[in-house]
Amino acid sequence: MAQSGNNGTPLLDELEKGPWPSFVTQIKEQAAKNAMCKDLLALLERSYREKVGHWKHGGIVGVLGYGGGVIGRYNDLPEEYPHIAHFHTMRVNMPSGWFYTSASLRTICDIWERHGSGLTNMHGSTGDIILLGTTTDQLEPAFRELTEAGFDLGGSGSAVRTPSCCVGPARCEWACYDTLHLTNDLTHTFQDELHRPAFPYKFKFKCSGCPNDCVAAIARADMSIIGTWRDDIKIDQAEVRAAAQAGLDIHRDVCARCPTQCMEWDGNTLAIDDANCVKCMHCINAMPKALAPGDDRGATILLGSKAPIVQGAQLSAVLVPFVKLEPPYRELKDLVQRIWDFWCENGKNRERVGELVQRVGLGNFLEAIGVEPLPEMLAYPRDNPYVFYEEYLEAEGDEGAAEPAAQ
Amino acid sequence: MAVTSETVADAMYAMIAEYQGKKKLKATDLTKAMIEKFGEAECDRQVCKAAIRTLIDSGKCVYTYFGGSYIELPHAEGAAQG
C-alpha cells in the first residue's frame, strides 16, 4: 500500500506552506476518514516525484438512460492504489446563477460523503457542481439520492453542456435581460440534448447580463448570449460632476480610455456620441452612479468560441446584433435548432460549431440557417474589401458601369 | 412516416453490433445511416432520436466517451482495461 500523510508526502507538504488555503490540506483532512483520499494523496505525491500523470479518462459516461454527467476516471496503477482504481467525477447541474441554500449544500455534501470521496469542486469550469471521485457501483445510488434531493446530472460529452449564467437581475443593476430565467428555460427545454449526446461535439450556452460578461461567455461558449442595449447610455450629469469633485479624472480615466473616443468632458457636462459607442462598459464601470445602460435592453447573440482542444482557441462572433429576450424565447430557440440541424448534417466528428463556420464560410453558414448577413458580423466592416453589398452592386449593374462582383 | 421507431431501433442495433470493436458510431452516424437506409420520406431525425432513446433506455446499448460520445453495445468499461 502506498504511503500518504506528513511523512509520505514531502512534495505535497510544500504546498501547504504560505497564507492561502491549500488543496493538500483539504485532501489530507478528508484522508483521515476516507481511504480514497488517502490513496489520492499518495498517487499525487508519486506523480510529482516521477513527473508522470497516472490518470486516464473516458469509457463510462453516466447512469442508466443518460449519456453524460459522469466522467469516468481510472488510475493506471490499480493494484497499488486500489481505492482509487475508479475515481469517477459526477457533474451536477447547478441552479442558475449558483444560488443555494446552505441546507442544500449540506445535502449534496452528505450524499457525497456516503457515495464518494467527499471532495468537491465548487464549481468546475463548466459551471456544474463537481463531485470528485467515486466508484462505478456507487454511481446509481448517488444519482438516486441526488434526484430525490431535487438535483440532476449536468452535461458532458458530445451534448449540450449545462447552461450557465451570471447572477443577472438577482444581484446586478446592469443586467440587460433575465439571465437566470433564460438559463433555467434553456436547461429545461433542451433536457434531451443535454442528457443524450446527439451532436458532433459539445455545445455550450453561457448567458451574461451585460457586456462586462462576468461568465466570459464570449470566450467559453459556442453560443454566447450577452446583454446589451440599443438606445443611449443614461447620464446623471450631477453624479458625473460629483465623481469629478471626488477626484476622478474623467478626461484621463474615462474619455481617453473609451475605445471609440466617443465621449467628451468639458469640466461641467459629459457628452456621449452613442452612435459610435461599442458598449464596452468602461465608462459605466468607472462611474456607476453617473452612467447606466439604456432602457431599450436585450442581448447580442454570438457564436463559435471554444478552447484549443482539436483546433486553436476562438472567440465568439456576432450572429444576431440585437434581440429582445423575453419568454418563451421562441426566436432564439428556433435559431438554435437551425444551427444544430446544419451542424449535425455537416459537422465532422469533434468539430465545434465555430470550426464548422470557419470551414464552410460565414456566408454559406448564414444562408443555411436563414440569417441575413449584417455589417455587425465583421470586426471592421468599413475596411474589409471582401464585403459587398448586393444592393450597391445591383445599382451599379443597372447603370451598366459595374465590373462583375469579385468573390 | 411509415417506418416506426422500433423498426429503426432494430436496424440501428444491427448496425452497432456489426461495427462493435471495429468502428465507434455516434448518434449522427446512426441517424444519417438510417435516413439513407429507409429514405427521407420514411425516416427523419425525430424517429431516429426516439429509436436511440429506446436502445439506451432498454439497456441494449450504452453511451460511451472516447474523445467524443458514441453509442455501443454494453461492455466492460473501456478505459478500465489496461
Short mmCIF file of C-alpha atoms in Angstrom, two decimals, chain A residues 56-59 61 65-67 74 88 136 157-158 192-193 196-201 341 344-345 349-350, chain B residues 26-28 32 45 49 53 56-59 63-71 77-82:
data_model
loop_
_atom_site.label_atom_id
_atom_site.label_comp_id
_atom_site.label_asym_id
_atom_site.label_seq_id
_atom_site.Cartn_x
_atom_site.Cartn_y
_atom_site.Cartn_z
CA LYS A 56 -6.89 8.31 -17.78
CA HIS A 57 -10.47 9.16 -18.55
CA GLY A 58 -13.29 8.00 -20.76
CA GLY A 59 -15.43 4.92 -21.15
CA VAL A 61 -20.39 8.34 -19.13
CA GLY A 65 -30.53 6.30 -19.77
CA TYR A 66 -28.02 9.15 -19.61
CA GLY A 67 -25.15 9.81 -21.97
CA TYR A 74 -9.19 5.46 -13.69
CA HIS A 88 -15.18 8.99 -11.42
CA THR A 136 -18.81 2.60 -10.72
CA GLY A 157 -19.59 14.56 -23.99
CA SER A 158 -20.99 15.48 -27.41
CA ASP A 192 -32.96 15.66 -24.18
CA GLU A 193 -29.97 17.29 -25.89
CA ARG A 196 -28.41 12.25 -24.71
CA PRO A 197 -25.38 13.22 -26.79
CA ALA A 198 -26.50 13.64 -30.39
CA PHE A 199 -24.04 16.18 -31.77
CA PRO A 200 -20.66 16.04 -33.50
CA TYR A 201 -19.15 17.52 -30.32
CA ASP A 341 -29.64 20.88 -37.86
CA CYS A 344 -25.47 17.65 -37.29
CA GLU A 345 -25.77 17.33 -41.06
CA ASN A 349 -16.52 14.26 -35.72
CA ARG A 350 -15.32 16.51 -32.85
CA LYS B 26 -22.00 8.48 -32.98
CA ALA B 27 -25.68 9.34 -32.87
CA THR B 28 -25.17 11.43 -36.01
CA LYS B 32 -27.54 9.53 -41.31
CA ARG B 45 -34.23 12.75 -37.23
CA LYS B 49 -33.90 10.16 -31.85
CA ARG B 53 -33.70 6.51 -26.74
CA ILE B 56 -30.44 3.30 -24.40
CA ASP B 57 -33.40 3.11 -22.02
CA SER B 58 -33.73 -0.63 -22.61
CA GLY B 59 -30.06 -1.14 -21.81
CA TYR B 63 -23.31 5.75 -24.42
CA THR B 64 -19.53 5.78 -24.14
CA TYR B 65 -16.95 8.53 -24.29
CA PHE B 66 -13.61 8.33 -26.06
CA GLY B 67 -12.85 11.90 -27.04
CA GLY B 68 -16.47 12.17 -28.18
CA SER B 69 -19.74 10.43 -27.35
CA TYR B 70 -20.54 7.12 -29.01
CA ILE B 71 -23.26 4.51 -28.87
CA GLU B 77 -15.51 -0.25 -19.07
CA GLY B 78 -13.13 0.51 -21.90
CA ALA B 79 -10.72 2.80 -20.12
CA ALA B 80 -10.55 0.40 -17.21
CA GLN B 81 -8.93 -2.18 -19.43
CA GLY B 82 -5.18 -1.97 -19.19
#
